[in-house]
Tab-separated table of C-alpha atoms in Angstrom:
chain	number	residue	atom	x	y	z
A	1	MET	CA	-19.778	57.333	54.044
A	2	MET	CA	-18.124	60.258	54.255
A	3	LEU	CA	-15.508	58.406	57.484
A	4	SER	CA	-15.149	55.578	54.535
A	5	LEU	CA	-14.574	57.766	52.242
A	6	ARG	CA	-12.240	60.081	53.749
A	7	THR	CA	-10.400	57.075	55.013
A	8	GLY	CA	-9.608	55.171	51.914
A	9	LEU	CA	-8.540	58.736	50.863
A	10	ALA	CA	-6.022	58.394	53.101
A	11	SER	CA	-5.058	54.949	53.147
A	12	LEU	CA	-4.624	55.958	49.513
A	13	ALA	CA	-2.878	58.949	50.224
A	14	LEU	CA	-0.625	57.049	52.796
A	15	CYS	CA	0.263	53.739	49.994
A	16	LEU	CA	0.964	56.919	47.570
A	17	ALA	CA	3.796	58.006	50.064
A	18	THR	CA	5.052	54.764	50.546
A	19	GLY	CA	5.125	53.717	47.414
A	20	ALA	CA	2.687	50.652	48.535
A	21	ILE	CA	0.486	50.991	45.394
A	22	ALA	CA	1.582	47.676	42.976
A	23	ALA	CA	1.054	48.281	39.797
A	24	PRO	CA	-1.582	45.999	38.166
A	25	ALA	CA	-0.630	42.216	37.203
A	26	PRO	CA	0.085	41.877	33.505
A	27	ARG	CA	-2.593	41.083	31.813
A	28	GLN	CA	-3.085	36.906	31.572
A	29	LEU	CA	-4.499	33.730	29.197
A	30	ASP	CA	-7.265	32.084	30.078
A	31	ILE	CA	-7.632	29.329	32.734
A	32	VAL	CA	-11.162	28.092	31.538
A	33	PRO	CA	-13.244	24.751	33.277
A	34	THR	CA	-14.436	23.584	29.489
A	35	VAL	CA	-13.559	24.360	25.954
A	36	ALA	CA	-15.346	24.030	22.631
A	37	PRO	CA	-15.195	25.689	19.058
A	38	ALA	CA	-17.391	27.693	17.905
A	39	LYS	CA	-20.340	26.929	16.567
A	40	GLY	CA	-20.111	26.433	12.805
A	41	SER	CA	-16.304	26.938	12.602
A	42	THR	CA	-13.791	24.668	10.930
A	43	PRO	CA	-9.968	24.575	11.540
A	44	PRO	CA	-8.419	26.577	9.201
A	45	SER	CA	-6.761	24.845	5.760
A	46	ASP	CA	-2.787	24.686	5.182
A	47	ALA	CA	-2.933	27.207	2.713
A	48	ALA	CA	-5.207	29.898	5.608
A	49	ARG	CA	-1.790	29.838	7.912
A	50	SER	CA	0.683	31.409	6.762
A	51	ALA	CA	1.521	33.297	10.178
A	52	TYR	CA	3.349	31.871	12.050
A	53	LEU	CA	2.961	31.401	16.714
A	54	LEU	CA	6.319	30.593	18.861
A	55	ALA	CA	6.068	29.484	21.965
A	56	TYR	CA	9.437	29.316	24.552
A	57	PHE	CA	10.152	30.389	27.855
A	58	LYS	CA	13.046	31.953	29.536
A	59	ASP	CA	14.704	30.871	33.149
A	60	GLU	CA	14.229	34.208	33.954
A	61	THR	CA	10.546	34.217	34.819
A	62	HIS	CA	10.294	30.005	33.998
A	63	SER	CA	6.988	31.222	32.752
A	64	LEU	CA	5.049	30.568	29.683
A	65	HIS	CA	6.264	33.376	26.152
A	66	PHE	CA	4.172	34.323	22.990
A	67	ALA	CA	5.692	36.479	20.044
A	68	VAL	CA	4.454	36.205	16.217
A	69	SER	CA	5.474	36.202	12.497
A	70	THR	CA	3.758	36.940	9.635
A	71	ASP	CA	6.676	36.074	7.631
A	72	GLY	CA	8.888	33.951	9.189
A	73	TYR	CA	12.197	35.971	9.690
A	74	SER	CA	10.645	38.238	12.463
A	75	PHE	CA	9.634	37.443	15.335
A	76	THR	CA	7.369	39.956	17.360
A	77	ASP	CA	6.183	39.342	21.180
A	78	VAL	CA	2.415	39.505	22.517
A	79	ASN	CA	3.383	40.990	25.403
A	80	ASP	CA	5.543	42.952	24.987
A	81	GLY	CA	8.270	40.498	26.543
A	82	LYS	CA	5.943	39.660	30.386
A	83	PRO	CA	5.017	35.698	30.548
A	84	VAL	CA	1.437	35.109	28.425
A	85	LEU	CA	1.288	32.605	31.343
A	86	GLU	CA	3.119	32.555	34.761
A	87	GLY	CA	5.022	29.620	36.179
A	88	ARG	CA	3.693	30.139	39.537
A	89	ALA	CA	-0.528	30.459	39.080
A	90	VAL	CA	0.081	26.958	36.794
A	91	ALA	CA	2.757	24.206	37.758
A	92	GLU	CA	3.045	22.619	40.949
A	93	GLN	CA	7.127	23.439	41.682
A	94	LYS	CA	6.013	27.080	40.510
A	95	GLY	CA	7.282	27.160	37.271
A	96	ILE	CA	7.749	25.634	33.608
A	97	ARG	CA	10.365	24.588	31.184
A	98	ASP	CA	10.074	23.138	27.741
A	99	PRO	CA	6.748	24.665	26.253
A	100	HIS	CA	5.516	22.952	23.107
A	101	ILE	CA	2.608	24.093	20.485
A	102	MET	CA	0.445	21.650	18.200
A	103	ARG	CA	-2.887	21.963	16.340
A	104	GLY	CA	-4.836	19.213	16.327
A	105	PRO	CA	-6.965	17.508	13.080
A	106	ASP	CA	-9.729	18.616	15.895
A	107	GLY	CA	-8.866	21.987	14.578
A	108	ALA	CA	-8.192	22.423	18.945
A	109	PHE	CA	-4.829	23.896	19.946
A	110	TYR	CA	-2.602	21.367	22.449
A	111	LEU	CA	-0.041	23.367	24.385
A	112	ALA	CA	2.871	20.480	26.991
A	113	MET	CA	4.818	21.877	29.138
A	114	THR	CA	7.671	19.776	31.982
A	115	ASP	CA	6.504	21.030	35.925
A	116	LEU	CA	8.974	22.155	37.249
A	117	HIS	CA	11.308	25.293	38.629
A	118	ILE	CA	15.751	24.580	38.181
A	119	PHE	CA	15.981	27.885	40.709
A	120	ALA	CA	13.488	27.078	42.914
A	121	GLN	CA	15.852	27.488	46.415
A	122	ARG	CA	16.800	30.589	45.243
A	123	GLU	CA	13.399	32.200	44.242
A	124	LYS	CA	12.909	30.809	48.496
A	125	LEU	CA	9.195	28.554	46.051
A	126	ARG	CA	11.175	24.868	47.796
A	127	ASP	CA	14.138	24.915	50.903
A	128	THR	CA	15.455	21.818	48.622
A	129	GLN	CA	17.621	22.390	45.394
A	130	TRP	CA	15.625	19.359	43.936
A	131	GLU	CA	11.551	17.579	44.924
A	132	ARG	CA	13.508	14.475	45.879
A	133	PRO	CA	17.163	14.304	46.855
A	134	GLY	CA	19.602	14.693	44.279
A	135	ASP	CA	21.531	11.836	44.764
A	136	ALA	CA	18.861	9.466	43.764
A	137	TYR	CA	16.350	11.608	41.334
A	138	GLY	CA	19.730	13.122	39.939
A	139	TRP	CA	19.928	16.944	38.478
A	140	GLY	CA	16.244	19.074	37.867
A	141	ASN	CA	13.765	15.617	39.204
A	142	ASN	CA	10.404	16.180	38.882
A	143	ARG	CA	7.355	14.332	37.823
A	144	SER	CA	5.028	15.875	36.307
A	145	LEU	CA	3.991	16.962	32.791
A	146	ILE	CA	0.864	20.643	32.401
A	147	PHE	CA	-1.933	19.917	29.581
A	148	MET	CA	-4.041	22.684	28.414
A	149	LYS	CA	-6.185	21.898	25.834
A	150	SER	CA	-7.601	25.803	23.253
A	151	TYR	CA	-10.049	26.079	20.285
A	152	ASP	CA	-8.728	29.860	19.878
A	153	LEU	CA	-5.575	30.644	21.975
A	154	ILE	CA	-7.048	32.930	25.149
A	155	HIS	CA	-8.806	30.538	26.747
A	156	TRP	CA	-7.521	27.302	28.077
A	157	THR	CA	-8.257	24.367	30.271
A	158	HIS	CA	-5.375	23.348	32.681
A	159	HIS	CA	-4.346	19.979	34.018
A	160	ILE	CA	-1.477	19.381	36.371
A	161	VAL	CA	-0.824	14.880	34.926
A	162	HIS	CA	1.656	13.503	37.666
A	163	VAL	CA	3.078	10.858	35.470
A	164	ASP	CA	4.507	8.963	38.509
A	165	GLN	CA	0.910	7.799	40.256
A	166	LEU	CA	-0.177	6.127	36.683
A	167	PHE	CA	1.732	3.823	36.053
A	168	PRO	CA	3.376	0.731	36.995
A	169	SER	CA	6.252	1.491	34.992
A	170	THR	CA	6.478	4.965	36.397
A	171	ARG	CA	6.391	5.147	39.961
A	172	ASP	CA	10.140	5.786	40.355
A	173	ILE	CA	11.111	8.294	37.605
A	174	GLY	CA	13.520	11.006	37.749
A	175	ALA	CA	12.233	13.008	35.450
A	176	ALA	CA	8.978	14.034	33.713
A	177	TRP	CA	11.297	16.537	30.534
A	178	ALA	CA	9.797	18.294	26.983
A	179	PRO	CA	6.291	16.904	26.171
A	180	GLU	CA	5.629	16.858	23.117
A	181	THR	CA	2.039	16.098	21.111
A	182	LEU	CA	1.827	14.748	17.782
A	183	TYR	CA	-1.798	13.037	16.350
A	184	ASP	CA	-1.230	9.439	15.989
A	185	PRO	CA	-3.644	8.830	12.284
A	186	ALA	CA	-3.477	4.518	13.287
A	187	ARG	CA	-5.148	5.393	16.766
A	188	GLY	CA	-7.069	8.359	15.646
A	189	LYS	CA	-5.648	10.117	19.228
A	190	MET	CA	-2.605	12.438	20.579
A	191	MET	CA	0.501	11.409	20.609
A	192	VAL	CA	2.750	12.355	23.682
A	193	TYR	CA	6.224	11.651	23.748
A	194	TYR	CA	8.564	13.217	26.835
A	195	THR	CA	12.311	12.341	28.125
A	196	THR	CA	12.225	10.701	31.418
A	197	ARG	CA	14.089	8.742	33.664
A	198	THR	CA	13.807	5.982	36.478
A	199	GLY	CA	15.714	7.482	39.342
A	200	ALA	CA	18.843	8.834	38.498
A	201	GLY	CA	19.640	7.342	35.226
A	202	LYS	CA	20.423	7.084	31.890
A	203	GLU	CA	17.347	9.866	30.761
A	204	HIS	CA	15.711	8.579	27.366
A	205	MET	CA	13.007	9.301	25.129
A	206	VAL	CA	9.375	6.790	26.372
A	207	TYR	CA	5.328	7.948	24.307
A	208	SER	CA	2.277	7.130	25.493
A	209	TYR	CA	-0.906	8.606	24.360
A	210	ALA	CA	-3.731	11.055	26.026
A	211	ASP	CA	-7.772	11.309	26.732
A	212	GLU	CA	-9.602	13.527	23.795
A	213	GLY	CA	-9.919	15.978	27.085
A	214	PHE	CA	-5.504	16.237	27.186
A	215	THR	CA	-6.436	15.430	30.440
A	216	THR	CA	-3.843	12.330	31.105
A	217	LEU	CA	-1.984	9.887	29.920
A	218	THR	CA	-3.839	7.576	28.820
A	219	ASP	CA	-1.039	4.536	27.998
A	220	GLU	CA	2.203	2.927	29.987
A	221	PRO	CA	4.593	4.784	28.074
A	222	ARG	CA	6.348	2.931	25.507
A	223	ASN	CA	10.250	3.332	24.723
A	224	LEU	CA	10.448	6.109	21.552
A	225	PHE	CA	13.831	5.302	20.370
A	226	ASP	CA	17.664	3.582	21.836
A	227	TYR	CA	20.114	5.088	21.078
A	228	PRO	CA	22.997	2.831	19.419
A	229	LYS	CA	25.584	3.510	23.317
A	230	PRO	CA	24.013	1.862	25.814
A	231	GLU	CA	24.931	4.256	28.448
A	232	ILE	CA	24.744	8.387	26.218
A	233	GLY	CA	21.575	9.571	27.203
A	234	ALA	CA	19.224	10.717	24.190
A	235	ILE	CA	16.583	13.688	25.352
A	236	ASP	CA	14.007	16.381	23.529
A	237	GLY	CA	13.086	14.812	20.837
A	238	ASP	CA	10.841	16.138	18.175
A	239	ILE	CA	8.607	14.364	15.959
A	240	THR	CA	7.396	15.763	12.386
A	241	LYS	CA	5.937	13.751	9.317
A	242	VAL	CA	7.170	14.807	6.086
A	243	GLY	CA	5.830	13.231	2.936
A	244	ASP	CA	5.526	9.299	4.190
A	245	GLN	CA	8.697	9.066	6.687
A	246	TYR	CA	8.376	10.608	10.450
A	247	HIS	CA	11.565	12.643	11.487
A	248	LEU	CA	12.555	12.739	15.220
A	249	PHE	CA	15.377	15.170	15.373
A	250	TYR	CA	16.765	15.043	19.334
A	251	VAL	CA	20.073	15.269	22.119
A	252	ALA	CA	22.314	13.172	21.721
A	253	HIS	CA	24.347	13.402	24.973
A	254	ASP	CA	27.885	12.104	23.042
A	255	LYS	CA	30.490	12.891	20.819
A	256	PRO	CA	30.644	15.187	19.477
A	257	GLY	CA	27.253	16.443	21.312
A	258	ASN	CA	24.277	18.131	19.574
A	259	LEU	CA	21.840	17.190	17.442
A	260	ARG	CA	21.420	13.895	15.627
A	261	GLN	CA	17.695	12.696	13.992
A	262	ALA	CA	16.574	9.728	13.204
A	263	VAL	CA	13.890	9.508	10.537
A	264	SER	CA	11.028	6.206	10.766
A	265	SER	CA	7.467	5.767	7.975
A	266	ARG	CA	6.368	4.763	11.988
A	267	ILE	CA	4.991	7.967	14.350
A	268	ASN	CA	6.140	5.259	17.701
A	269	GLY	CA	8.585	2.964	16.741
A	270	GLY	CA	11.898	2.111	14.433
A	271	TYR	CA	13.774	5.774	14.193
A	272	ALA	CA	17.182	4.509	12.236
A	273	PHE	CA	19.831	5.962	14.363
A	274	ASP	CA	22.460	7.999	12.052
A	275	PRO	CA	25.909	9.579	13.669
A	276	THR	CA	25.479	12.803	11.677
A	277	LYS	CA	25.627	15.845	13.634
A	278	ILE	CA	22.920	17.998	13.036
A	279	ASP	CA	23.217	21.803	14.032
A	280	PRO	CA	26.244	23.997	12.686
A	281	GLU	CA	27.407	25.543	16.710
A	282	SER	CA	30.437	25.017	18.019
A	283	VAL	CA	28.394	25.025	21.936
A	284	ALA	CA	26.168	23.941	23.402
A	285	THR	CA	22.655	22.816	22.232
A	286	GLU	CA	18.820	22.123	22.603
A	287	ALA	CA	15.337	21.205	21.893
A	288	PRO	CA	15.672	20.906	18.566
A	289	THR	CA	11.363	21.577	16.765
A	290	LEU	CA	10.678	21.581	13.367
A	291	TRP	CA	9.026	23.909	10.792
A	292	ARG	CA	8.178	24.325	7.539
A	293	ARG	CA	7.273	28.098	5.903
A	294	HIS	CA	5.130	28.100	4.050
A	295	GLY	CA	3.919	27.773	1.343
A	296	THR	CA	6.877	26.159	0.534
A	297	ASP	CA	8.837	22.588	0.601
A	298	THR	CA	11.633	24.575	3.400
A	299	TYR	CA	11.924	23.413	7.118
A	300	VAL	CA	13.062	25.167	9.376
A	301	LEU	CA	15.623	23.767	12.476
A	302	MET	CA	15.122	25.959	15.222
A	303	TYR	CA	16.811	24.758	18.947
A	304	ASP	CA	17.947	26.458	22.287
A	305	VAL	CA	22.691	27.382	21.816
A	306	PHE	CA	21.878	27.207	26.123
A	307	GLY	CA	26.077	27.717	24.560
A	308	ALA	CA	26.004	30.781	23.410
A	309	LYS	CA	27.739	33.960	25.637
A	310	PRO	CA	27.090	35.579	26.983
A	311	VAL	CA	23.748	34.700	26.849
A	312	ASN	CA	21.630	31.352	25.177
A	313	ASN	CA	19.328	32.967	22.365
A	314	MET	CA	17.632	30.265	19.550
A	315	GLY	CA	20.095	28.373	16.721
A	316	PHE	CA	18.220	28.125	13.370
A	317	SER	CA	18.797	25.803	10.360
A	318	GLU	CA	16.555	25.100	6.657
A	319	THR	CA	16.531	22.184	5.164
A	320	THR	CA	14.726	21.869	2.475
A	321	ASP	CA	16.076	17.249	1.848
A	322	PHE	CA	17.641	17.271	5.764
A	323	VAL	CA	20.520	15.552	4.227
A	324	HIS	CA	22.128	19.675	3.993
A	325	PHE	CA	21.217	22.115	6.518
A	326	ARG	CA	22.178	25.279	6.390
A	327	ASN	CA	22.685	28.143	8.517
A	328	LEU	CA	21.053	31.311	9.021
A	329	GLY	CA	22.016	32.414	12.659
A	330	ARG	CA	20.606	33.605	15.498
A	331	PHE	CA	18.259	36.072	16.618
A	332	ASN	CA	19.320	39.529	15.505
A	333	ASP	CA	23.301	38.309	14.800
A	334	PRO	CA	24.887	40.432	12.477
A	335	GLY	CA	23.712	38.812	8.770
A	336	SER	CA	20.862	36.630	10.276
A	337	PRO	CA	17.521	36.997	8.961
A	338	MET	CA	16.420	35.937	12.117
A	339	LYS	CA	14.975	38.812	14.470
A	340	ALA	CA	13.506	39.309	17.311
A	341	THR	CA	12.069	42.113	17.652
A	342	ASN	CA	11.132	42.948	21.686
A	343	PHE	CA	12.597	40.077	23.770
A	344	VAL	CA	16.216	38.788	24.656
A	345	GLN	CA	17.085	34.627	25.581
A	346	PRO	CA	14.096	32.438	24.335
A	347	LYS	CA	14.495	29.246	25.407
A	348	HIS	CA	13.342	25.622	24.249
A	349	GLY	CA	10.445	26.341	22.359
A	350	ALA	CA	8.139	25.511	19.513
A	351	VAL	CA	7.252	27.292	16.012
A	352	MET	CA	3.634	26.323	15.144
A	353	ALA	CA	2.197	27.759	11.498
A	354	VAL	CA	-1.805	30.334	11.837
A	355	THR	CA	-3.999	32.793	10.450
A	356	PRO	CA	-3.140	36.023	10.322
A	357	GLN	CA	-6.748	36.345	11.701
A	358	GLU	CA	-4.811	34.156	15.080
A	359	VAL	CA	-2.621	36.517	15.391
A	360	ALA	CA	-4.970	39.463	15.291
A	361	ARG	CA	-6.596	38.002	17.766
A	362	LEU	CA	-3.658	37.625	21.199
A	363	ARG	CA	-2.711	40.938	19.639
A	364	ALA	CA	-5.827	42.458	20.752
A	365	TRP	CA	-6.122	40.112	24.004
A	366	PHE	CA	-3.272	41.755	25.333
A	367	ALA	CA	-3.579	44.555	23.614
A	368	LYS	CA	-5.993	45.552	26.275
A	369	ALA	CA	-5.915	46.315	30.530
A	370	PRO	CA	-5.336	43.544	32.595
């Protein structure tokens, strides 16, 4: 025993002398085999959901981040700007992008992400720039999505969905990007829609449905929306039901580019093309996401201003009629009411209404020592 103790102390001294002791790993969300609602629990009412959760990622980490807000204007990262879930731990490509989070009618939280690392070669995670040759499959080619489900925002199931292996039409996909989830009451299932392409062809948006456990897709994907110019791609769809209409915001690779809106009375089709540019930016934007201010008829459209210099930022506009959009500026811009208190350079995210109790639970989890 004494020899072991002395050996251990000697090793500790050596580590201290050489600086070899690693810092404790940051606290993470908990990946578990199964999740279930607490006994007797019911989903909180809309009136109780007065706070907000922002899920986002960073190019620097290719990981998941969470920030919360009690007023919808000032957001604070729950892990002080560090990832709440490392992309290297959950993705085949060792990086995630484009997180989207929503609450289903069952009270569960559904988190969907792109399995992709665009700097994997630079980070020495693979020998090639992309998973497959770029001339055949295009920029950022990937084949998988990541599905996660939780009832408390802390404990999550985790599944990698190999889209290329599921259906005949997806065997030669060049991309599976920016998945989002929305409940379809007609089907009684969670609809998942995302951007894809065949080989290195034109990007477009498709929809499918997920199984009850949110582990895979069950239906062969179908086109969600067709841009009227066959040579122009459309990506990054975000759908919100407002009244009896579904509003689809998306990115058009057109001139002028940036964000557009299409409206339909159906969740999975019939979206009418409108050429009007929606966002106020003069530089490139992507990743629109819509959320409602608590207790009002005001909706906030958030977007990733990836063309901002010297670094990207999130931009915001408000609307009550979906015709006129008031520019709120970007996070921490002079005069903007939108604030990011302890994080910078958020990318492609989504905002969801939560309760103050759910915010407190997240903060308490990440306040604990890892």
